Amino acid sequence: MNDRPLTLMAVHAHPDDEATGTGGVLARYAAEGIRTVLVTCTDGGCGDGPGGVKPGDPGHDPAAVALMRRQELEASCNILKVSHLETLGYADSGMMGWAANDAPGSFWQTPMEEGAARLAELLRRYQPDVVVTYDENGFYGHPDHIQANRITMAALAMTTQTPKVYWTTAPRSMMQRFGEVMREFGADWQEPDPAEAAAMAEIGLPDEEITTWVDTTEFGGQKFDALAAHASQGENIFFLKMGQKRFTELMGVETFVRVQDTTGAAVPENDLFAGLR
């Protein structure tokens, strides 16, 4: 018998991404005795600096931001009880269209084969039973999220492993409520123009296409606290304005689409490890 522990590997782009989309499953499965591995691909240097200084503004120091965000990432992992944190250390590429997209050393400019080879090493080391990352559009078109998907799928192809593979997603029914919830909590929400509205309508999946709905309500406090650990980015983390109770009500189920499986577990499922235990 193989005495290797059941293992979940989540591949994310930036510090704080681990908490938003997978904080619940990381905390839940850690509590169930499953080994959890977080791979963070970039240093987060395009985030806000101290005092909320924005990238490109005077006084914004990407290296200092990256150091600060690494400390916040470690705090988040402690809260979520992540077993192993691995950082690839690529430079944050910023949002699509930013000059940082083209910077040498940015994740977006990194040859996919290079990033995939490094991730493949981690796959061989940890031998995860479940791998989670973004969909092909990086959920909302962020270049680093897209690149994380690309290197994950390429890395899997470089190994002989056959884990269950999931992409994070959101039900369209929830996305439709987003503007309403933002207004409820006092956000300066402007109705998008028709082109932006059409793009937003493509985020996530119709409810019936989501394969996996994982109840993480019990771990909503940990997820909220992990997100709050990224205090330097608080201005950009709208969810923190809700408070823990409402946050857990709205974010207590994490949803995924299963894209690789050898277990034959029926879908829809409520456990990433269905068919494995």
Tab-separated table of C-alpha atoms in Angstrom, residues 23-215:
chain	number	residue	atom	x	y	z
A	23	GLY	CA	-9.379	29.422	1.021
A	24	GLY	CA	-12.318	27.281	2.019
A	25	VAL	CA	-11.101	24.052	0.465
A	26	LEU	CA	-7.536	24.594	1.699
A	27	ALA	CA	-8.816	25.012	5.257
A	28	ARG	CA	-11.390	22.212	5.016
A	29	TYR	CA	-9.089	19.576	3.631
A	30	ALA	CA	-6.273	20.514	6.004
A	31	ALA	CA	-8.731	19.950	8.860
A	32	GLU	CA	-9.556	16.540	7.377
A	33	GLY	CA	-5.906	15.527	7.504
A	34	ILE	CA	-5.165	16.015	3.805
A	35	ARG	CA	-1.802	17.505	2.874
A	36	THR	CA	-2.265	20.892	1.209
A	37	VAL	CA	0.310	22.431	-1.120
A	38	LEU	CA	0.054	26.010	-2.379
A	39	VAL	CA	2.091	27.118	-5.382
A	40	THR	CA	2.172	30.906	-5.872
A	41	CYS	CA	3.641	31.855	-9.240
A	42	THR	CA	4.365	35.591	-8.913
A	43	ASP	CA	5.723	37.943	-6.282
A	44	GLY	CA	2.707	40.267	-6.310
A	45	GLY	CA	4.940	43.284	-6.978
A	46	CYS	CA	2.213	45.050	-8.971
A	47	GLY	CA	0.034	45.304	-5.892
A	48	ASP	CA	-0.507	48.409	-3.786
A	49	GLY	CA	2.396	49.707	-1.746
A	50	PRO	CA	2.278	51.093	1.811
A	51	GLY	CA	-0.354	53.768	2.170
A	52	GLY	CA	-2.143	52.473	-0.913
A	53	VAL	CA	0.378	53.847	-3.416
A	54	LYS	CA	-0.466	52.410	-6.820
A	55	PRO	CA	1.867	50.751	-9.330
A	56	GLY	CA	3.498	53.362	-11.521
A	57	ASP	CA	2.968	56.170	-9.010
A	58	PRO	CA	5.892	57.912	-7.309
A	59	GLY	CA	7.093	55.915	-4.329
A	60	HIS	CA	5.849	52.538	-5.536
A	61	ASP	CA	8.671	50.034	-5.045
A	62	PRO	CA	7.799	46.617	-6.551
A	63	ALA	CA	10.574	44.860	-4.623
A	64	ALA	CA	9.362	46.244	-1.300
A	65	VAL	CA	5.769	45.372	-2.194
A	66	ALA	CA	6.823	41.823	-3.074
A	67	LEU	CA	8.561	41.390	0.289
A	68	MET	CA	5.550	42.717	2.171
A	69	ARG	CA	3.196	40.458	0.233
A	70	ARG	CA	5.369	37.405	0.867
A	71	GLN	CA	4.977	38.017	4.598
A	72	GLU	CA	1.223	38.374	4.180
A	73	LEU	CA	1.116	35.175	2.121
A	74	GLU	CA	2.892	33.255	4.867
A	75	ALA	CA	0.410	34.604	7.420
A	76	SER	CA	-2.507	33.535	5.213
A	77	CYS	CA	-1.035	30.046	4.854
A	78	ASN	CA	-0.706	29.771	8.629
A	79	ILE	CA	-4.366	30.661	9.039
A	80	LEU	CA	-5.463	28.150	6.400
A	81	LYS	CA	-3.107	25.488	7.803
A	82	VAL	CA	-1.424	25.038	4.410
A	83	SER	CA	1.109	22.232	4.742
A	84	HIS	CA	3.611	23.456	2.141
A	85	LEU	CA	4.077	26.809	0.392
A	86	GLU	CA	6.077	26.888	-2.834
A	87	THR	CA	6.784	30.178	-4.620
A	88	LEU	CA	8.044	30.351	-8.203
A	89	GLY	CA	9.018	34.003	-7.769
A	90	TYR	CA	8.175	35.388	-11.199
A	91	ALA	CA	7.572	39.129	-11.471
A	92	ASP	CA	3.929	40.166	-11.310
A	93	SER	CA	2.694	41.062	-14.825
A	94	GLY	CA	-0.036	43.458	-13.729
A	95	MET	CA	-3.456	43.662	-15.328
A	96	MET	CA	-3.913	42.959	-19.033
A	97	GLY	CA	-2.602	45.905	-21.058
A	98	TRP	CA	-0.215	47.215	-18.390
A	99	ALA	CA	3.388	47.944	-19.355
A	100	ALA	CA	4.425	45.306	-16.807
A	101	ASN	CA	3.045	42.671	-19.205
A	102	ASP	CA	6.100	43.197	-21.389
A	103	ALA	CA	8.742	43.491	-18.676
A	104	PRO	CA	11.589	40.969	-18.872
A	105	GLY	CA	11.155	38.385	-16.126
A	106	SER	CA	7.420	38.909	-15.817
A	107	PHE	CA	5.349	35.760	-15.569
A	108	TRP	CA	3.475	36.689	-18.751
A	109	GLN	CA	6.772	36.867	-20.662
A	110	THR	CA	8.144	33.631	-19.221
A	111	PRO	CA	8.261	30.817	-21.793
A	112	MET	CA	5.491	28.412	-20.884
A	113	GLU	CA	7.860	25.449	-21.110
A	114	GLU	CA	10.133	26.976	-18.462
A	115	GLY	CA	7.359	27.582	-15.959
A	116	ALA	CA	5.816	24.194	-16.710
A	117	ALA	CA	9.119	22.382	-16.149
A	118	ARG	CA	9.507	23.997	-12.721
A	119	LEU	CA	5.946	23.120	-11.772
A	120	ALA	CA	6.396	19.570	-13.066
A	121	GLU	CA	9.233	19.174	-10.552
A	122	LEU	CA	6.804	20.064	-7.776
A	123	LEU	CA	4.183	17.672	-9.149
A	124	ARG	CA	6.724	14.850	-9.035
A	125	ARG	CA	7.798	15.815	-5.513
A	126	TYR	CA	4.334	16.075	-3.972
A	127	GLN	CA	2.383	13.686	-6.241
A	128	PRO	CA	-0.953	15.457	-5.668
A	129	ASP	CA	-4.197	13.546	-5.949
A	130	VAL	CA	-6.077	16.757	-6.770
A	131	VAL	CA	-4.784	19.837	-8.618
A	132	VAL	CA	-6.711	23.116	-8.707
A	133	THR	CA	-5.991	26.172	-10.849
A	134	TYR	CA	-7.823	28.728	-13.019
A	135	ASP	CA	-9.666	28.161	-16.275
A	136	GLU	CA	-8.153	29.020	-19.669
A	137	ASN	CA	-9.264	32.656	-19.366
A	138	GLY	CA	-7.821	33.006	-15.874
A	139	PHE	CA	-11.415	33.452	-14.660
A	140	TYR	CA	-11.520	37.120	-15.685
A	141	GLY	CA	-8.690	37.556	-18.183
A	142	HIS	CA	-5.761	38.373	-15.910
A	143	PRO	CA	-2.533	37.484	-17.752
A	144	ASP	CA	-0.900	35.833	-14.751
A	145	HIS	CA	-3.990	33.717	-14.113
A	146	ILE	CA	-4.026	32.652	-17.752
A	147	GLN	CA	-0.338	31.774	-17.552
A	148	ALA	CA	-0.918	29.783	-14.354
A	149	ASN	CA	-3.500	27.683	-16.198
A	150	ARG	CA	-1.142	27.179	-19.124
A	151	ILE	CA	1.841	26.046	-17.085
A	152	THR	CA	-0.317	23.800	-14.909
A	153	MET	CA	-1.819	21.918	-17.817
A	154	ALA	CA	1.563	21.725	-19.572
A	155	ALA	CA	3.279	20.521	-16.402
A	156	LEU	CA	0.712	17.761	-15.965
A	157	ALA	CA	1.404	16.651	-19.531
A	158	MET	CA	5.127	16.426	-18.676
A	159	THR	CA	4.510	13.885	-15.924
A	160	THR	CA	2.932	10.454	-15.786
A	161	GLN	CA	0.591	11.512	-12.998
A	162	THR	CA	-3.180	11.463	-13.393
A	163	PRO	CA	-4.650	13.540	-10.559
A	164	LYS	CA	-8.153	14.874	-10.590
A	165	VAL	CA	-7.831	18.375	-12.080
A	166	TYR	CA	-10.202	21.255	-11.394
A	167	TRP	CA	-10.549	24.814	-12.597
A	168	THR	CA	-12.017	27.403	-10.247
A	169	THR	CA	-15.231	28.997	-11.418
A	170	ALA	CA	-18.355	30.748	-10.185
A	171	PRO	CA	-22.013	30.080	-10.912
A	172	ARG	CA	-23.579	32.673	-13.186
A	173	SER	CA	-26.444	32.982	-10.709
A	174	MET	CA	-23.973	34.367	-8.185
A	175	MET	CA	-22.224	36.639	-10.682
A	176	GLN	CA	-25.547	38.264	-11.521
A	177	ARG	CA	-25.847	39.382	-7.890
A	178	PHE	CA	-22.403	40.953	-7.801
A	179	GLY	CA	-23.398	44.536	-8.610
A	180	GLU	CA	-26.306	44.378	-6.181
A	181	VAL	CA	-24.086	43.182	-3.340
A	182	MET	CA	-21.447	45.816	-4.095
A	183	ARG	CA	-24.039	48.564	-3.915
A	184	GLU	CA	-25.376	47.105	-0.681
A	185	PHE	CA	-21.989	47.571	0.941
A	186	GLY	CA	-21.468	51.070	-0.359
A	187	ALA	CA	-19.125	50.403	-3.233
A	188	ASP	CA	-18.954	53.037	-5.959
A	189	TRP	CA	-20.383	50.650	-8.534
A	190	GLN	CA	-20.873	52.060	-11.996
A	191	GLU	CA	-23.002	50.139	-14.446
A	192	PRO	CA	-20.625	48.767	-17.084
A	193	ASP	CA	-20.971	49.769	-20.702
A	194	PRO	CA	-22.485	47.124	-23.033
A	195	ALA	CA	-19.087	45.697	-24.025
A	196	GLU	CA	-17.982	45.359	-20.402
A	197	ALA	CA	-21.352	43.923	-19.435
A	198	ALA	CA	-21.041	41.303	-22.166
A	199	ALA	CA	-17.560	40.380	-20.949
A	200	MET	CA	-18.761	40.101	-17.350
A	201	ALA	CA	-21.615	37.895	-18.479
A	202	GLU	CA	-19.047	35.400	-19.736
A	203	ILE	CA	-17.306	35.100	-16.354
A	204	GLY	CA	-18.050	31.847	-14.591
A	205	LEU	CA	-20.343	29.106	-15.864
A	206	PRO	CA	-24.057	28.383	-16.034
A	207	ASP	CA	-24.983	26.645	-12.799
A	208	GLU	CA	-25.736	23.364	-14.559
A	209	GLU	CA	-22.206	23.184	-16.016
A	210	ILE	CA	-20.484	23.372	-12.629
A	211	THR	CA	-19.390	19.886	-11.655
A	212	THR	CA	-18.306	20.402	-8.066
A	213	TRP	CA	-19.853	22.349	-5.205
A	214	VAL	CA	-17.844	22.159	-1.976
A	215	ASP	CA	-19.459	23.391	1.237
